[in-house]
Amino acid sequence: MKDQAVVFAAGNYRYVPSGVMQYSGGAAAEPGYTIRRVVFSRPVPLLEGFDRIRQVLESEGRPLTALCGCELRSPGQFTEAGFARFNAEYVGTLQAWGIADDKVNPVPRSNVCPEIDPPAQPSFYAFSYTVPTSRDERAFVVAGSSEVPEGHSNYKDHLIAYQDISPEGMRKKACWVLDEMQRRMAVLGYEWSDCTGTQLYIVHDPHPFLADEFVRRGAMRMGLNWHFVRPPVVDMEFEMDCRRVLIERVLPVDA
């Protein structure tokens, strides 16, 4: 099932099942629709962020179910138990909006932790949503993935190159995540050459493997947006996501 996209008709997109309740592996617009991405000018606390997203969707005549991507920033890495508690809070709003239930959540997500100047509480960085279109923009967003397979009872016992932050250890992590990005894109019907944006989330030096693992496979065709952040859970060291979105904008937020 994880290798077959599922249509979420209420949102006008299909998604990659992930095996966890907090997010899907990615989403792609269905025919007749495309995806738009909005970045907040500064991180917005979680509940306020959902309110602002609601306002944007309603102003454009879109249902709440059109939400198809969430990008979050958190104050620091969670323990596995803390991460589970946060996910329950986060998913609660998506359930209230008629998007998720106790087992299935079609919305892809990234949630990372700035190393410098983090927000005081979990916050929204950006979001994506579907809109009608007469053009075939072939839009998609792939969720953030760290160096661990989803669906296990814990992360620690399954992390790739666990606690190995040597250049070779980081390369192993990078290769696994890049392969996972490719798998998720393939389920949606896309590949690296379709991407308009690739984001990298690490605090370690990526240069030893950047040319061989990113450039040669086409993951940097339109450059690379490197965020100096950590993945959401303790002992995770490498995360990335990618997308094809043809129109993006920054939404000003008063300080």
CSV table of C-alpha atoms in Angstrom, one decimal:
chain,number,residue,atom,x,y,z
A,1,MET,CA,0.0,0.0,0.0
A,2,LYS,CA,2.9,2.4,0.7
A,3,ASP,CA,3.9,2.1,-2.9
A,4,GLN,CA,0.5,3.1,-4.3
A,5,ALA,CA,-0.9,6.6,-4.2
A,6,VAL,CA,-4.3,7.1,-2.6
A,7,VAL,CA,-6.7,9.8,-3.8
A,8,PHE,CA,-8.0,12.2,-1.2
A,9,ALA,CA,-11.0,13.5,-3.2
A,10,ALA,CA,-12.0,16.2,-0.6
A,11,GLY,CA,-8.7,17.9,-1.1
A,12,ASN,CA,-8.3,17.3,-4.8
A,13,TYR,CA,-5.0,15.5,-4.4
A,14,ARG,CA,-3.5,12.0,-4.1
A,15,TYR,CA,-1.0,11.0,-1.4
A,16,VAL,CA,1.7,8.5,-0.4
A,17,PRO,CA,0.6,6.4,2.6
A,18,SER,CA,3.3,6.5,5.3
A,19,GLY,CA,2.3,4.0,7.9
A,20,VAL,CA,2.2,6.7,10.6
A,21,MET,CA,-0.7,9.0,11.7
A,22,GLN,CA,1.1,12.3,11.8
A,23,TYR,CA,1.7,12.8,8.0
A,24,SER,CA,1.8,11.2,4.6
A,25,GLY,CA,4.9,10.7,2.4
A,26,GLY,CA,3.8,13.3,-0.1
A,27,ALA,CA,0.9,14.7,-2.1
A,28,ALA,CA,0.3,15.5,-5.8
A,29,ALA,CA,-2.5,17.6,-7.3
A,30,GLU,CA,-5.2,15.7,-9.1
A,31,PRO,CA,-6.1,16.6,-12.8
A,32,GLY,CA,-7.7,20.0,-12.9
A,33,TYR,CA,-5.8,21.2,-9.8
A,34,THR,CA,-2.4,22.4,-8.8
A,35,ILE,CA,-0.6,23.4,-5.6
A,36,ARG,CA,0.4,26.8,-4.2
A,37,ARG,CA,2.9,27.3,-1.4
A,38,VAL,CA,2.9,30.1,1.2
A,39,VAL,CA,5.8,30.9,3.5
A,40,PHE,CA,5.2,33.0,6.6
A,41,SER,CA,7.6,36.0,6.9
A,42,ARG,CA,8.4,34.7,10.4
A,43,PRO,CA,7.4,31.5,12.2
A,44,VAL,CA,3.8,31.6,13.5
A,45,PRO,CA,2.8,29.5,16.6
A,46,LEU,CA,0.9,26.4,15.7
A,47,LEU,CA,-2.7,27.3,16.5
A,48,GLU,CA,-2.3,30.8,15.2
A,49,GLY,CA,-0.8,29.3,12.0
A,50,PHE,CA,-3.8,27.1,11.5
A,51,ASP,CA,-6.0,30.1,11.9
A,52,ARG,CA,-4.0,32.0,9.3
A,53,ILE,CA,-4.2,29.0,7.0
A,54,ARG,CA,-7.9,28.9,7.4
A,55,GLN,CA,-8.2,32.6,6.5
A,56,VAL,CA,-6.1,32.1,3.3
A,57,LEU,CA,-8.2,29.1,2.2
A,58,GLU,CA,-11.5,30.8,2.9
A,59,SER,CA,-10.4,34.0,1.1
A,60,GLU,CA,-9.7,31.9,-2.0
A,61,GLY,CA,-12.8,29.9,-1.8
A,62,ARG,CA,-11.0,26.7,-1.0
A,63,PRO,CA,-12.2,24.1,1.6
A,64,LEU,CA,-10.1,23.4,4.6
A,65,THR,CA,-9.5,19.9,3.1
A,66,ALA,CA,-7.4,21.6,0.3
A,67,LEU,CA,-4.5,21.8,2.8
A,68,CYS,CA,-1.8,19.5,1.4
A,69,GLY,CA,1.5,20.4,3.1
A,70,CYS,CA,2.7,21.7,6.4
A,71,GLU,CA,6.2,22.9,7.2
A,72,LEU,CA,6.9,23.4,10.9
A,73,ARG,CA,9.7,24.8,13.2
A,74,SER,CA,10.1,23.6,16.8
A,75,PRO,CA,12.2,24.9,19.7
A,76,GLY,CA,14.4,21.8,20.0
A,77,GLN,CA,14.5,18.1,19.3
A,78,PHE,CA,11.8,15.9,21.0
A,79,THR,CA,12.2,12.7,22.8
A,80,GLU,CA,10.2,10.0,21.1
A,81,ALA,CA,7.5,10.3,23.8
A,82,GLY,CA,7.5,14.1,23.5
A,83,PHE,CA,7.2,13.7,19.7
A,84,ALA,CA,4.2,11.4,20.1
A,85,ARG,CA,2.4,14.0,22.4
A,86,PHE,CA,3.1,16.8,19.9
A,87,ASN,CA,1.8,14.8,17.0
A,88,ALA,CA,-1.5,14.1,18.8
A,89,GLU,CA,-1.9,17.8,19.4
A,90,TYR,CA,-1.0,18.7,15.8
A,91,VAL,CA,-3.3,16.0,14.2
A,92,GLY,CA,-6.2,17.2,16.3
A,93,THR,CA,-6.8,20.2,14.2
A,94,LEU,CA,-6.5,18.2,11.0
A,95,GLN,CA,-9.1,15.8,12.4
A,96,ALA,CA,-11.4,18.7,13.2
A,97,TRP,CA,-11.0,20.0,9.6
A,98,GLY,CA,-12.2,16.6,8.2
A,99,ILE,CA,-8.7,15.8,6.8
A,100,ALA,CA,-7.3,13.1,9.1
A,101,ASP,CA,-8.6,10.4,11.3
A,102,ASP,CA,-7.0,8.2,14.0
A,103,LYS,CA,-5.1,6.1,11.3
A,104,VAL,CA,-4.8,8.1,8.1
A,105,ASN,CA,-3.4,11.6,7.5
A,106,PRO,CA,-3.0,12.6,3.8
A,107,VAL,CA,-1.0,15.8,4.6
A,108,PRO,CA,2.8,15.7,4.1
A,109,ARG,CA,4.8,17.5,6.7
A,110,SER,CA,8.3,18.6,7.7
A,111,ASN,CA,9.1,19.5,11.3
A,112,VAL,CA,12.6,20.7,12.1
A,113,CYS,CA,14.5,22.6,14.9
A,114,PRO,CA,16.5,25.7,14.1
A,115,GLU,CA,20.0,25.5,15.8
A,116,ILE,CA,20.1,29.2,16.2
A,117,ASP,CA,17.3,31.5,17.1
A,118,PRO,CA,14.6,28.8,17.4
A,119,PRO,CA,10.9,29.7,18.0
A,120,ALA,CA,9.7,29.6,21.6
A,121,GLN,CA,7.0,27.0,20.7
A,122,PRO,CA,6.2,24.7,17.7
A,123,SER,CA,5.3,27.0,14.8
A,124,PHE,CA,4.4,27.1,11.1
A,125,TYR,CA,7.1,28.0,8.6
A,126,ALA,CA,5.0,27.4,5.5
A,127,PHE,CA,2.1,25.5,4.0
A,128,SER,CA,0.7,24.3,0.7
A,129,TYR,CA,-2.8,23.8,-0.7
A,130,THR,CA,-4.6,22.9,-3.9
A,131,VAL,CA,-6.3,25.3,-6.2
A,132,PRO,CA,-8.2,24.7,-9.5
A,133,THR,CA,-6.2,25.3,-12.7
A,134,SER,CA,-6.6,24.9,-16.5
A,135,ARG,CA,-2.9,24.1,-16.9
A,136,ASP,CA,-1.2,20.8,-16.2
A,137,GLU,CA,1.4,22.1,-13.7
A,138,ARG,CA,2.2,18.5,-12.4
A,139,ALA,CA,2.6,19.9,-8.8
A,140,PHE,CA,3.6,17.8,-5.8
A,141,VAL,CA,5.1,18.2,-2.4
A,142,VAL,CA,7.1,15.4,-0.7
A,143,ALA,CA,7.2,15.2,3.1
A,144,GLY,CA,10.4,15.7,5.1
A,145,SER,CA,12.2,12.4,5.9
A,146,SER,CA,15.0,11.7,8.3
A,147,GLU,CA,17.3,8.7,8.1
A,148,VAL,CA,14.8,6.1,9.4
A,149,PRO,CA,12.0,4.0,8.0
A,150,GLU,CA,8.5,4.9,9.1
A,151,GLY,CA,6.1,2.5,10.8
A,152,HIS,CA,8.2,0.9,13.5
A,153,SER,CA,7.5,1.0,17.2
A,154,ASN,CA,10.5,3.4,17.8
A,155,TYR,CA,13.1,5.3,15.9
A,156,LYS,CA,16.2,4.6,17.9
A,157,ASP,CA,16.5,0.9,16.9
A,158,HIS,CA,16.1,1.7,13.2
A,159,LEU,CA,18.1,4.8,12.5
A,160,ILE,CA,20.6,4.6,9.6
A,161,ALA,CA,24.2,4.9,10.9
A,162,TYR,CA,22.9,5.5,14.4
A,163,GLN,CA,24.9,8.2,16.2
A,164,ASP,CA,27.5,8.2,13.4
A,165,ILE,CA,28.1,11.8,12.3
A,166,SER,CA,31.4,11.0,10.6
A,167,PRO,CA,31.6,12.0,6.8
A,168,GLU,CA,30.9,8.3,5.9
A,169,GLY,CA,28.1,8.0,8.4
A,170,MET,CA,26.5,11.2,7.1
A,171,ARG,CA,26.8,9.9,3.5
A,172,LYS,CA,25.0,6.7,4.5
A,173,LYS,CA,22.2,8.8,6.0
A,174,ALA,CA,22.1,11.0,2.9
A,175,CYS,CA,21.9,8.1,0.5
A,176,TRP,CA,19.0,6.5,2.4
A,177,VAL,CA,17.0,9.7,2.6
A,178,LEU,CA,17.7,10.6,-1.1
A,179,ASP,CA,16.5,7.1,-2.1
A,180,GLU,CA,13.4,7.6,0.1
A,181,MET,CA,12.7,10.9,-1.7
A,182,GLN,CA,12.9,9.1,-5.0
A,183,ARG,CA,10.6,6.4,-3.9
A,184,ARG,CA,8.0,8.8,-2.7
A,185,MET,CA,8.2,10.8,-5.9
A,186,ALA,CA,7.9,7.6,-8.0
A,187,VAL,CA,4.7,6.7,-6.2
A,188,LEU,CA,3.2,10.0,-7.2
A,189,GLY,CA,4.5,9.7,-10.8
A,190,TYR,CA,7.5,12.0,-10.6
A,191,GLU,CA,11.3,12.1,-10.4
A,192,TRP,CA,14.2,14.6,-9.6
A,193,SER,CA,14.0,16.3,-13.0
A,194,ASP,CA,10.4,17.4,-12.1
A,195,CYS,CA,11.5,19.2,-8.9
A,196,THR,CA,11.5,23.0,-8.5
A,197,GLY,CA,12.7,23.0,-4.9
A,198,THR,CA,14.9,20.8,-2.7
A,199,GLN,CA,15.4,21.5,1.0
A,200,LEU,CA,18.2,20.1,3.2
A,201,TYR,CA,17.9,20.1,7.0
A,202,ILE,CA,21.2,19.5,8.8
A,203,VAL,CA,23.8,21.2,11.0
A,204,HIS,CA,26.6,19.0,9.7
A,205,ASP,CA,28.8,19.6,6.6
A,206,PRO,CA,27.2,18.2,3.5
A,207,HIS,CA,30.1,19.0,1.1
A,208,PRO,CA,31.9,15.6,1.3
A,209,PHE,CA,28.9,13.9,-0.4
A,210,LEU,CA,27.1,16.8,-2.1
A,211,ALA,CA,28.5,16.3,-5.6
A,212,ASP,CA,28.3,12.5,-5.8
A,213,GLU,CA,25.0,12.0,-4.0
A,214,PHE,CA,23.0,15.2,-4.7
A,215,VAL,CA,24.3,16.7,-8.0
A,216,ARG,CA,24.9,13.5,-9.9
A,217,ARG,CA,21.5,12.1,-9.3
A,218,GLY,CA,19.8,15.4,-10.3
A,219,ALA,CA,18.6,16.4,-6.8
A,220,MET,CA,20.2,19.9,-7.2
A,221,ARG,CA,18.9,20.7,-10.7
A,222,MET,CA,17.5,24.0,-9.4
A,223,GLY,CA,19.9,24.4,-6.5
A,224,LEU,CA,19.6,23.4,-2.8
A,225,ASN,CA,18.0,25.3,0.0
A,226,TRP,CA,20.0,24.4,3.1
A,227,HIS,CA,18.4,25.2,6.5
A,228,PHE,CA,20.7,25.1,9.5
A,229,VAL,CA,18.4,23.0,11.6
A,230,ARG,CA,18.1,19.6,13.2
A,231,PRO,CA,15.4,16.9,12.5
A,232,PRO,CA,12.6,16.7,15.1
A,233,VAL,CA,13.8,13.7,17.3
A,234,VAL,CA,16.9,13.2,19.3
A,235,ASP,CA,19.7,11.3,17.4
A,236,MET,CA,18.2,12.1,14.0
A,237,GLU,CA,20.8,14.1,12.0
A,238,PHE,CA,19.7,14.3,8.4
A,239,GLU,CA,16.4,15.4,6.8
A,240,MET,CA,15.3,16.7,3.5
A,241,ASP,CA,12.2,17.3,1.4
A,242,CYS,CA,11.4,18.3,-2.2
A,243,ARG,CA,8.6,19.7,-4.3
A,244,ARG,CA,7.3,20.9,-7.6
A,245,VAL,CA,5.3,24.1,-7.1
A,246,LEU,CA,5.3,26.7,-9.8
A,247,ILE,CA,3.9,29.7,-7.8
A,248,GLU,CA,5.0,30.5,-4.2
A,249,ARG,CA,4.7,33.6,-2.1
A,250,VAL,CA,5.7,35.1,1.3
A,251,LEU,CA,2.8,36.1,3.6
A,252,PRO,CA,3.8,39.1,5.8
A,253,VAL,CA,3.3,38.5,9.5
A,254,ASP,CA,3.4,41.5,11.9
A,255,ALA,CA,6.1,41.1,14.6
